[in-house]
Amino acid sequence: SHYLGSADKYVLRYRMDYKQRVKLAINMKKDAGEPFFAAAQRYGFDHYGFSLAVKGKGILKHAVLGDFGLQVGQGLLLWNGLSFGKGSWIGSIAKRGAGLAAYTSMGESNFLRGLATQLQYKHFSLTPFVSFNSLSGNRYLFDGHYYIGTIATSGLHRTATEQRYRKAIKQWVYGADLSYTLNRLKIGSTFLHTQYNGIIKPSDVAYNRYSFAGDHLRNVSINYQYTFLNTYIYGETSYQLGAGWATNNGLLCSILPSLSLLGNYRYYHKSYFSPFGQSLQEGSAVANEQGWYGGLIFHPSRAVEWTNYVDFFSFPSARYRVDKASKGMDMLSQFTYLWYKKAKLSLRYRYRLKQENSADKNDKRLEVVLKHQLRLDGQHTFSSTWRMRSRVEWAGYRKGVGPQEYGWLFYQDVFWHAPRKLPTLNIRVAYFNTESYNSR
């Protein structure tokens, strides 16, 4: 179980940009505990990343060779890279995908590796792509067939077991995205085929009853977005051939200059699966979930902003640590006062309710899990060189009739910028105290 490499972490980045038309990115990374020029990493770093992006003219608008990502629709089918969830910025619920882009992050999962091009002709845009990538995970031989028990996404290969899992799984992906844009209307359709060098076989537990099993899958989706006056309408519906489907639709409306509303409905079938899906979700995957989300932003003046949202969700089938259908809610309210270019003060309260299996294994009923969060955050700019930020946060947790658990945190940041913006310095002093992992 010991680590095979040193505790050092090495990172190397190289970037080249030629007139914003040709961009080259090279990444190299060794995590703490991973071998370096030894074992499976005999060529040095554990992870190598490469991408060459070219912006063209005419029909060929964009091409990427190497690592790339695609962000399409609302992320039900294809969303590589960073994806924001629920938070005080409720506008992030309505995703606006970047389309095709080079993948230059140090993250070692959730990206494509191969060739993609974006072709543009008048109002139509076509993005065909092909990818061949190596993933880490447990691939084993049984009864003459290769099976895949787990796929690891941490990017860590420190122990003998992690070394054995390293790049053991091959993933082939190909597909295309076709979109039509006219004024304020955009309609798109995407096809995605994914193939593995083994049969994915989830463990035999209740929450995996409807999980994907097989060596390949095909998905298709349709997405749209339209702006009418002060209302933005968006959505995506995706279908996994031979299995389930998922849909995410909503609208963002500016009723008054000081008041905006957002509403969203999502339904993800329990047997739907997309290996690159990232959307609005309470669970860990775009599957087995239904929810109604409502948000409000009140901005009566330049200095005041009040943000609220409430999300009611349910899970029709079993989940991890939940052996039957369950439901819950998530609510946030944040008040912010801004002194223009000088200071900012915000107060946030968040309330979350979920259901989990009882701590008593003989009790088959679900217990209610309550979480509370209260945060006071302040920032102040003293001059062009000095800035300060402070935060106090309190967390509470309780499951069923169990004991109430608490945790709190305080930190102080100080930032210094040189007059010519060359060197910068920041320091943080933090103190926290928590009764348990749950109230961290």
mmCIF file of C-alpha atoms in Angstrom, residues 89-438:
data_model
loop_
_atom_site.group_PDB
_atom_site.id
_atom_site.type_symbol
_atom_site.label_atom_id
_atom_site.label_comp_id
_atom_site.label_asym_id
_atom_site.label_seq_id
_atom_site.Cartn_x
_atom_site.Cartn_y
_atom_site.Cartn_z
ATOM 1 C CA TRP A 89 -24.402 33.043 -9.558
ATOM 2 C CA ILE A 90 -27.747 31.598 -10.660
ATOM 3 C CA GLY A 91 -27.175 32.645 -14.284
ATOM 4 C CA SER A 92 -24.744 29.726 -14.606
ATOM 5 C CA ILE A 93 -27.736 27.346 -14.533
ATOM 6 C CA ALA A 94 -28.405 28.315 -18.160
ATOM 7 C CA LYS A 95 -25.277 26.935 -19.794
ATOM 8 C CA ARG A 96 -23.734 28.593 -22.831
ATOM 9 C CA GLY A 97 -21.262 26.138 -24.276
ATOM 10 C CA ALA A 98 -17.964 27.222 -25.792
ATOM 11 C CA GLY A 99 -18.229 24.606 -28.532
ATOM 12 C CA LEU A 100 -14.844 23.306 -29.696
ATOM 13 C CA ALA A 101 -11.771 24.372 -27.721
ATOM 14 C CA ALA A 102 -8.270 23.093 -27.039
ATOM 15 C CA TYR A 103 -7.978 21.314 -23.687
ATOM 16 C CA THR A 104 -5.068 22.926 -21.845
ATOM 17 C CA SER A 105 -5.918 22.032 -18.241
ATOM 18 C CA MET A 106 -3.752 19.855 -15.981
ATOM 19 C CA GLY A 107 -6.797 17.694 -15.244
ATOM 20 C CA GLU A 108 -6.208 14.094 -16.333
ATOM 21 C CA SER A 109 -9.813 13.094 -17.083
ATOM 22 C CA ASN A 110 -12.917 14.242 -18.952
ATOM 23 C CA PHE A 111 -11.284 15.342 -22.195
ATOM 24 C CA LEU A 112 -10.943 14.018 -25.735
ATOM 25 C CA ARG A 113 -7.699 13.219 -27.531
ATOM 26 C CA GLY A 114 -7.538 13.152 -31.302
ATOM 27 C CA LEU A 115 -8.721 15.538 -34.030
ATOM 28 C CA ALA A 116 -11.684 17.906 -34.282
ATOM 29 C CA THR A 117 -12.600 20.583 -36.806
ATOM 30 C CA GLN A 118 -15.308 23.224 -36.979
ATOM 31 C CA LEU A 119 -16.638 23.953 -40.458
ATOM 32 C CA GLN A 120 -18.750 27.057 -41.012
ATOM 33 C CA TYR A 121 -20.986 27.769 -44.010
ATOM 34 C CA LYS A 122 -23.407 30.686 -43.752
ATOM 35 C CA HIS A 123 -25.789 29.867 -40.875
ATOM 36 C CA PHE A 124 -24.640 26.259 -40.473
ATOM 37 C CA SER A 125 -21.767 24.937 -38.361
ATOM 38 C CA LEU A 126 -20.535 21.324 -38.464
ATOM 39 C CA THR A 127 -18.007 19.937 -35.944
ATOM 40 C CA PRO A 128 -16.886 16.362 -36.643
ATOM 41 C CA PHE A 129 -14.477 14.801 -34.145
ATOM 42 C CA VAL A 130 -12.649 11.564 -33.401
ATOM 43 C CA SER A 131 -10.832 10.597 -30.208
ATOM 44 C CA PHE A 132 -8.708 7.736 -28.896
ATOM 45 C CA ASN A 133 -7.784 7.984 -25.247
ATOM 46 C CA SER A 134 -6.320 5.762 -22.526
ATOM 47 C CA LEU A 135 -8.137 5.681 -19.185
ATOM 48 C CA SER A 136 -7.174 4.201 -15.834
ATOM 49 C CA GLY A 137 -9.267 1.527 -14.196
ATOM 50 C CA ASN A 138 -9.805 -2.124 -13.352
ATOM 51 C CA ARG A 139 -9.862 -4.212 -16.546
ATOM 52 C CA TYR A 140 -9.781 -7.981 -16.055
ATOM 53 C CA LEU A 141 -10.209 -11.229 -18.008
ATOM 54 C CA PHE A 142 -13.023 -13.610 -17.051
ATOM 55 C CA ASP A 143 -14.365 -16.591 -18.973
ATOM 56 C CA GLY A 144 -12.666 -15.488 -22.188
ATOM 57 C CA HIS A 145 -13.974 -11.884 -22.085
ATOM 58 C CA TYR A 146 -12.477 -8.624 -20.846
ATOM 59 C CA TYR A 147 -14.535 -6.700 -18.287
ATOM 60 C CA ILE A 148 -14.197 -3.213 -16.811
ATOM 61 C CA GLY A 149 -15.068 -2.992 -13.132
ATOM 62 C CA THR A 150 -14.146 0.628 -12.419
ATOM 63 C CA ILE A 151 -12.877 3.701 -14.279
ATOM 64 C CA ALA A 152 -10.647 5.973 -12.176
ATOM 65 C CA THR A 153 -10.647 9.735 -12.733
ATOM 66 C CA SER A 154 -8.262 10.959 -10.003
ATOM 67 C CA GLY A 155 -5.170 10.804 -12.240
ATOM 68 C CA LEU A 156 -3.131 9.319 -9.367
ATOM 69 C CA HIS A 157 -0.824 6.327 -10.002
ATOM 70 C CA ARG A 158 1.179 5.952 -6.796
ATOM 71 C CA THR A 159 0.673 2.389 -5.570
ATOM 72 C CA ALA A 160 1.088 -1.017 -7.177
ATOM 73 C CA THR A 161 -2.664 -1.274 -7.736
ATOM 74 C CA GLU A 162 -2.887 2.203 -9.272
ATOM 75 C CA GLN A 163 0.085 1.328 -11.492
ATOM 76 C CA ARG A 164 -1.729 -1.781 -12.707
ATOM 77 C CA TYR A 165 -4.816 0.312 -13.497
ATOM 78 C CA ARG A 166 -2.825 2.991 -15.354
ATOM 79 C CA LYS A 167 -3.979 3.338 -18.986
ATOM 80 C CA ALA A 168 -5.515 -0.143 -18.904
ATOM 81 C CA ILE A 169 -8.746 0.979 -20.575
ATOM 82 C CA LYS A 170 -8.984 2.222 -24.161
ATOM 83 C CA GLN A 171 -11.784 4.551 -25.171
ATOM 84 C CA TRP A 172 -12.700 5.301 -28.784
ATOM 85 C CA VAL A 173 -15.061 8.195 -29.449
ATOM 86 C CA TYR A 174 -16.385 9.702 -32.651
ATOM 87 C CA GLY A 175 -19.307 11.912 -33.541
ATOM 88 C CA ALA A 176 -20.431 15.269 -34.885
ATOM 89 C CA ASP A 177 -22.283 18.386 -33.806
ATOM 90 C CA LEU A 178 -24.439 20.290 -36.303
ATOM 91 C CA SER A 179 -25.961 23.669 -35.457
ATOM 92 C CA TYR A 180 -28.008 26.350 -37.196
ATOM 93 C CA THR A 181 -27.898 29.980 -36.060
ATOM 94 C CA LEU A 182 -30.179 32.763 -37.270
ATOM 95 C CA ASN A 183 -30.329 36.068 -35.406
ATOM 96 C CA ARG A 184 -31.363 35.167 -31.836
ATOM 97 C CA LEU A 185 -32.200 31.529 -32.559
ATOM 98 C CA LYS A 186 -29.798 28.591 -32.346
ATOM 99 C CA ILE A 187 -30.726 24.939 -32.881
ATOM 100 C CA GLY A 188 -28.260 22.072 -32.703
ATOM 101 C CA SER A 189 -28.041 18.306 -32.891
ATOM 102 C CA THR A 190 -25.236 16.033 -31.687
ATOM 103 C CA PHE A 191 -24.337 12.388 -32.243
ATOM 104 C CA LEU A 192 -21.820 10.560 -30.048
ATOM 105 C CA HIS A 193 -20.497 6.991 -30.268
ATOM 106 C CA THR A 194 -18.328 5.614 -27.441
ATOM 107 C CA GLN A 195 -16.489 2.260 -27.502
ATOM 108 C CA TYR A 196 -14.383 0.519 -24.815
ATOM 109 C CA ASN A 197 -11.925 -2.381 -24.972
ATOM 110 C CA GLY A 198 -13.937 -4.276 -22.411
ATOM 111 C CA ILE A 199 -17.476 -4.779 -21.130
ATOM 112 C CA ILE A 200 -18.352 -2.328 -18.375
ATOM 113 C CA LYS A 201 -19.824 -4.371 -15.531
ATOM 114 C CA PRO A 202 -20.929 -2.382 -12.460
ATOM 115 C CA SER A 203 -20.780 -4.010 -9.049
ATOM 116 C CA ASP A 204 -23.890 -5.930 -7.979
ATOM 117 C CA VAL A 205 -25.413 -3.443 -5.538
ATOM 118 C CA ALA A 206 -28.854 -1.827 -5.393
ATOM 119 C CA TYR A 207 -27.810 1.603 -6.670
ATOM 120 C CA ASN A 208 -26.203 0.073 -9.795
ATOM 121 C CA ARG A 209 -29.361 -1.748 -10.895
ATOM 122 C CA TYR A 210 -29.933 0.627 -13.826
ATOM 123 C CA SER A 211 -26.317 1.644 -14.459
ATOM 124 C CA PHE A 212 -24.823 1.271 -17.920
ATOM 125 C CA ALA A 213 -23.388 -2.150 -18.772
ATOM 126 C CA GLY A 214 -21.750 -2.990 -22.103
ATOM 127 C CA ASP A 215 -18.770 -2.149 -24.295
ATOM 128 C CA HIS A 216 -20.313 0.591 -26.436
ATOM 129 C CA LEU A 217 -23.135 3.132 -26.463
ATOM 130 C CA ARG A 218 -24.649 5.680 -28.824
ATOM 131 C CA ASN A 219 -26.271 8.975 -27.862
ATOM 132 C CA VAL A 220 -28.121 11.649 -29.796
ATOM 133 C CA SER A 221 -29.371 15.024 -28.598
ATOM 134 C CA ILE A 222 -31.160 18.174 -29.730
ATOM 135 C CA ASN A 223 -30.544 21.563 -28.112
ATOM 136 C CA TYR A 224 -31.966 25.050 -28.615
ATOM 137 C CA GLN A 225 -31.685 28.601 -27.330
ATOM 138 C CA TYR A 226 -33.739 31.641 -28.251
ATOM 139 C CA THR A 227 -33.899 35.250 -27.020
ATOM 140 C CA PHE A 228 -37.201 37.109 -27.251
ATOM 141 C CA LEU A 229 -37.266 40.656 -25.860
ATOM 142 C CA ASN A 230 -36.060 40.245 -22.235
ATOM 143 C CA THR A 231 -36.527 36.464 -22.094
ATOM 144 C CA TYR A 232 -33.920 33.797 -22.830
ATOM 145 C CA ILE A 233 -35.278 30.275 -23.473
ATOM 146 C CA TYR A 234 -32.972 27.259 -23.601
ATOM 147 C CA GLY A 235 -32.956 23.489 -23.378
ATOM 148 C CA GLU A 236 -31.605 20.132 -24.477
ATOM 149 C CA THR A 237 -33.052 16.646 -24.820
ATOM 150 C CA SER A 238 -30.789 13.618 -25.163
ATOM 151 C CA TYR A 239 -31.469 9.928 -25.797
ATOM 152 C CA GLN A 240 -29.227 6.933 -25.244
ATOM 153 C CA LEU A 241 -30.142 4.427 -27.949
ATOM 154 C CA GLY A 242 -31.769 1.373 -26.429
ATOM 155 C CA ALA A 243 -31.890 2.884 -22.943
ATOM 156 C CA GLY A 244 -33.182 6.074 -21.305
ATOM 157 C CA TRP A 245 -33.421 9.767 -22.071
ATOM 158 C CA ALA A 246 -32.788 13.088 -20.353
ATOM 159 C CA THR A 247 -34.098 16.616 -20.748
ATOM 160 C CA ASN A 248 -33.205 20.008 -19.277
ATOM 161 C CA ASN A 249 -35.235 23.136 -20.134
ATOM 162 C CA GLY A 250 -35.577 26.599 -18.665
ATOM 163 C CA LEU A 251 -35.954 30.331 -19.118
ATOM 164 C CA LEU A 252 -34.263 33.450 -17.778
ATOM 165 C CA CYS A 253 -36.444 36.558 -17.746
ATOM 166 C CA SER A 254 -35.707 40.167 -16.834
ATOM 167 C CA ILE A 255 -39.085 41.384 -15.609
ATOM 168 C CA LEU A 256 -37.812 44.775 -14.455
ATOM 169 C CA PRO A 257 -34.414 46.475 -14.697
ATOM 170 C CA SER A 258 -33.946 45.507 -11.040
ATOM 171 C CA LEU A 259 -35.569 42.040 -11.046
ATOM 172 C CA SER A 260 -34.666 38.839 -12.927
ATOM 173 C CA LEU A 261 -36.210 35.386 -12.621
ATOM 174 C CA LEU A 262 -34.930 31.959 -13.669
ATOM 175 C CA GLY A 263 -36.924 28.729 -13.876
ATOM 176 C CA ASN A 264 -35.693 25.263 -14.838
ATOM 177 C CA TYR A 265 -37.075 21.739 -15.100
ATOM 178 C CA ARG A 266 -34.905 18.649 -15.503
ATOM 179 C CA TYR A 267 -35.658 14.954 -15.859
ATOM 180 C CA TYR A 268 -32.948 12.326 -16.184
ATOM 181 C CA HIS A 269 -34.128 8.734 -16.645
ATOM 182 C CA LYS A 270 -32.610 6.175 -14.284
ATOM 183 C CA SER A 271 -31.093 4.188 -17.182
ATOM 184 C CA TYR A 272 -29.689 7.189 -19.099
ATOM 185 C CA PHE A 273 -25.899 7.438 -19.360
ATOM 186 C CA SER A 274 -23.390 9.644 -21.132
ATOM 187 C CA PRO A 275 -19.679 9.362 -20.222
ATOM 188 C CA PHE A 276 -19.173 13.120 -20.787
ATOM 189 C CA GLY A 277 -22.431 14.460 -19.339
ATOM 190 C CA GLN A 278 -22.272 17.428 -16.911
ATOM 191 C CA SER A 279 -25.429 19.425 -16.346
ATOM 192 C CA LEU A 280 -27.576 20.899 -13.584
ATOM 193 C CA GLN A 281 -27.735 18.008 -11.133
ATOM 194 C CA GLU A 282 -27.852 17.197 -7.448
ATOM 195 C CA GLY A 283 -26.490 13.679 -7.867
ATOM 196 C CA SER A 284 -23.082 12.615 -9.103
ATOM 197 C CA ALA A 285 -24.242 11.832 -12.663
ATOM 198 C CA VAL A 286 -26.811 12.916 -15.239
ATOM 199 C CA ALA A 287 -29.163 10.053 -14.370
ATOM 200 C CA ASN A 288 -31.946 9.043 -11.962
ATOM 201 C CA GLU A 289 -33.071 12.558 -11.101
ATOM 202 C CA GLN A 290 -35.978 14.965 -11.463
ATOM 203 C CA GLY A 291 -35.987 18.557 -10.278
ATOM 204 C CA TRP A 292 -37.612 21.987 -10.310
ATOM 205 C CA TYR A 293 -35.329 24.989 -9.857
ATOM 206 C CA GLY A 294 -36.357 28.597 -9.327
ATOM 207 C CA GLY A 295 -34.088 31.606 -8.891
ATOM 208 C CA LEU A 296 -34.472 35.333 -8.279
ATOM 209 C CA ILE A 297 -32.043 38.265 -8.457
ATOM 210 C CA PHE A 298 -33.148 41.616 -7.009
ATOM 211 C CA HIS A 299 -30.810 44.494 -7.858
ATOM 212 C CA PRO A 300 -32.513 47.742 -6.780
ATOM 213 C CA SER A 301 -29.337 49.829 -7.002
ATOM 214 C CA ARG A 302 -25.723 49.650 -8.011
ATOM 215 C CA ALA A 303 -24.753 48.836 -4.441
ATOM 216 C CA VAL A 304 -27.341 46.221 -3.448
ATOM 217 C CA GLU A 305 -27.956 42.717 -4.762
ATOM 218 C CA TRP A 306 -30.148 39.986 -3.287
ATOM 219 C CA THR A 307 -29.867 36.501 -4.804
ATOM 220 C CA ASN A 308 -32.156 33.558 -3.987
ATOM 221 C CA TYR A 309 -32.825 30.096 -5.334
ATOM 222 C CA VAL A 310 -34.694 26.979 -4.303
ATOM 223 C CA ASP A 311 -34.318 23.563 -5.885
ATOM 224 C CA PHE A 312 -36.742 20.686 -5.249
ATOM 225 C CA PHE A 313 -35.370 17.350 -6.450
ATOM 226 C CA SER A 314 -36.167 13.656 -6.284
ATOM 227 C CA PHE A 315 -34.413 10.407 -7.154
ATOM 228 C CA PRO A 316 -36.807 7.743 -8.531
ATOM 229 C CA SER A 317 -34.423 4.838 -7.875
ATOM 230 C CA ALA A 318 -31.757 3.810 -5.351
ATOM 231 C CA ARG A 319 -28.533 5.789 -4.963
ATOM 232 C CA TYR A 320 -25.314 5.377 -3.022
ATOM 233 C CA ARG A 321 -26.267 5.073 0.687
ATOM 234 C CA VAL A 322 -29.966 5.336 -0.278
ATOM 235 C CA ASP A 323 -31.667 2.011 -1.001
ATOM 236 C CA LYS A 324 -34.999 3.367 -2.254
ATOM 237 C CA ALA A 325 -36.562 6.398 -3.932
ATOM 238 C CA SER A 326 -35.763 9.652 -2.131
ATOM 239 C CA LYS A 327 -36.206 13.410 -2.350
ATOM 240 C CA GLY A 328 -34.869 16.671 -0.980
ATOM 241 C CA MET A 329 -34.421 20.394 -1.414
ATOM 242 C CA ASP A 330 -31.638 22.985 -1.611
ATOM 243 C CA MET A 331 -32.157 26.669 -0.780
ATOM 244 C CA LEU A 332 -29.775 29.632 -0.838
ATOM 245 C CA SER A 333 -30.168 33.323 -0.031
ATOM 246 C CA GLN A 334 -27.334 35.860 -0.323
ATOM 247 C CA PHE A 335 -27.386 39.594 0.309
ATOM 248 C CA THR A 336 -24.492 41.686 -1.065
ATOM 249 C CA TYR A 337 -23.615 45.341 -0.501
ATOM 250 C CA LEU A 338 -20.976 46.926 -2.714
ATOM 251 C CA TRP A 339 -19.014 50.128 -2.160
ATOM 252 C CA TYR A 340 -17.925 50.958 -5.705
ATOM 253 C CA LYS A 341 -14.276 49.922 -6.215
ATOM 254 C CA LYS A 342 -13.690 50.062 -2.454
ATOM 255 C CA ALA A 343 -15.359 47.272 -0.518
ATOM 256 C CA LYS A 344 -17.835 44.412 -0.695
ATOM 257 C CA LEU A 345 -19.815 42.700 2.061
ATOM 258 C CA SER A 346 -22.002 39.611 1.599
ATOM 259 C CA LEU A 347 -24.094 37.460 3.921
ATOM 260 C CA ARG A 348 -25.158 33.982 2.791
ATOM 261 C CA TYR A 349 -27.439 31.323 4.241
ATOM 262 C CA ARG A 350 -27.845 27.880 2.686
ATOM 263 C CA TYR A 351 -30.219 25.112 3.748
ATOM 264 C CA ARG A 352 -30.106 21.565 2.361
ATOM 265 C CA LEU A 353 -32.332 18.567 3.045
ATOM 266 C CA LYS A 354 -31.772 15.021 1.807
ATOM 267 C CA GLN A 355 -32.689 11.452 2.711
ATOM 268 C CA GLU A 356 -30.270 8.611 3.493
ATOM 269 C CA ASN A 357 -30.334 5.094 4.828
ATOM 270 C CA SER A 358 -30.753 4.828 8.580
ATOM 271 C CA ALA A 359 -27.618 4.352 10.650
ATOM 272 C CA ASP A 360 -29.399 1.300 12.086
ATOM 273 C CA LYS A 361 -29.042 -1.405 9.419
ATOM 274 C CA ASN A 362 -32.167 -3.166 10.731
ATOM 275 C CA ASP A 363 -34.239 -0.036 10.115
ATOM 276 C CA LYS A 364 -35.236 0.142 6.426
ATOM 277 C CA ARG A 365 -36.709 3.630 6.692
ATOM 278 C CA LEU A 366 -34.898 6.650 5.298
ATOM 279 C CA GLU A 367 -33.676 9.342 7.654
ATOM 280 C CA VAL A 368 -33.690 13.078 6.956
ATOM 281 C CA VAL A 369 -30.280 14.748 6.682
ATOM 282 C CA LEU A 370 -30.217 18.506 7.363
ATOM 283 C CA LYS A 371 -27.331 20.846 6.587
ATOM 284 C CA HIS A 372 -27.105 24.563 7.388
ATOM 285 C CA GLN A 373 -24.445 27.027 6.268
ATOM 286 C CA LEU A 374 -24.017 30.660 7.309
ATOM 287 C CA ARG A 375 -21.244 32.769 5.768
ATOM 288 C CA LEU A 376 -20.125 36.382 6.214
ATOM 289 C CA ASP A 377 -17.567 37.535 3.655
ATOM 290 C CA GLY A 378 -15.922 40.946 3.340
ATOM 291 C CA GLN A 379 -13.390 42.515 0.959
ATOM 292 C CA HIS A 380 -11.741 45.934 1.132
ATOM 293 C CA THR A 381 -9.365 47.706 -1.272
ATOM 294 C CA PHE A 382 -7.142 50.184 0.542
ATOM 295 C CA SER A 383 -5.093 51.311 -2.461
ATOM 296 C CA SER A 384 -3.854 50.156 -5.834
ATOM 297 C CA THR A 385 -1.329 47.930 -4.040
ATOM 298 C CA TRP A 386 -3.117 46.653 -0.910
ATOM 299 C CA ARG A 387 -6.301 44.579 -0.604
ATOM 300 C CA MET A 388 -7.839 42.537 2.238
ATOM 301 C CA ARG A 389 -10.443 39.756 2.426
ATOM 302 C CA SER A 390 -12.056 38.196 5.527
ATOM 303 C CA ARG A 391 -14.501 35.334 5.972
ATOM 304 C CA VAL A 392 -16.366 33.694 8.855
ATOM 305 C CA GLU A 393 -18.395 30.563 8.151
ATOM 306 C CA TRP A 394 -20.528 28.256 10.291
ATOM 307 C CA ALA A 395 -21.883 24.820 9.348
ATOM 308 C CA GLY A 396 -24.419 22.566 11.050
ATOM 309 C CA TYR A 397 -25.334 18.940 10.360
ATOM 310 C CA ARG A 398 -27.878 16.508 11.727
ATOM 311 C CA LYS A 399 -29.097 13.088 10.559
ATOM 312 C CA GLY A 400 -32.410 11.794 11.868
ATOM 313 C CA VAL A 401 -32.559 11.950 15.647
ATOM 314 C CA GLY A 402 -28.771 11.829 15.907
ATOM 315 C CA PRO A 403 -26.662 14.497 17.585
ATOM 316 C CA GLN A 404 -26.274 17.995 16.161
ATOM 317 C CA GLU A 405 -22.762 18.539 14.765
ATOM 318 C CA TYR A 406 -21.144 21.925 14.203
ATOM 319 C CA GLY A 407 -18.130 23.371 12.466
ATOM 320 C CA TRP A 408 -16.792 26.869 11.884
ATOM 321 C CA LEU A 409 -14.015 28.600 10.002
ATOM 322 C CA PHE A 410 -12.295 31.984 9.977
ATOM 323 C CA TYR A 411 -9.665 33.220 7.569
ATOM 324 C CA GLN A 412 -7.901 36.463 6.766
ATOM 325 C CA ASP A 413 -6.292 37.236 3.396
ATOM 326 C CA VAL A 414 -3.925 40.075 2.550
ATOM 327 C CA PHE A 415 -2.937 40.866 -1.074
ATOM 328 C CA TRP A 416 -0.141 43.111 -2.302
ATOM 329 C CA HIS A 417 0.433 44.170 -5.924
ATOM 330 C CA ALA A 418 3.537 45.979 -7.060
ATOM 331 C CA PRO A 419 2.901 49.416 -8.619
ATOM 332 C CA ARG A 420 3.701 48.098 -12.094
ATOM 333 C CA LYS A 421 1.713 44.878 -11.576
ATOM 334 C CA LEU A 422 4.785 42.670 -11.896
ATOM 335 C CA PRO A 423 5.356 40.817 -8.606
ATOM 336 C CA THR A 424 2.382 39.987 -6.356
ATOM 337 C CA LEU A 425 2.185 38.619 -2.830
ATOM 338 C CA ASN A 426 -0.672 37.127 -0.865
ATOM 339 C CA ILE A 427 -0.869 35.511 2.567
ATOM 340 C CA ARG A 428 -3.684 33.710 4.418
ATOM 341 C CA VAL A 429 -4.123 32.917 8.097
ATOM 342 C CA ALA A 430 -6.959 30.472 8.783
ATOM 343 C CA TYR A 431 -8.452 28.711 11.780
ATOM 344 C CA PHE A 432 -11.175 26.074 11.746
ATOM 345 C CA ASN A 433 -12.836 23.781 14.251
ATOM 346 C CA THR A 434 -15.244 20.964 13.361
ATOM 347 C CA GLU A 435 -16.860 18.242 15.432
ATOM 348 C CA SER A 436 -16.988 15.770 12.547
ATOM 349 C CA TYR A 437 -16.418 15.057 8.882
ATOM 350 C CA ASN A 438 -20.079 15.929 8.179
#
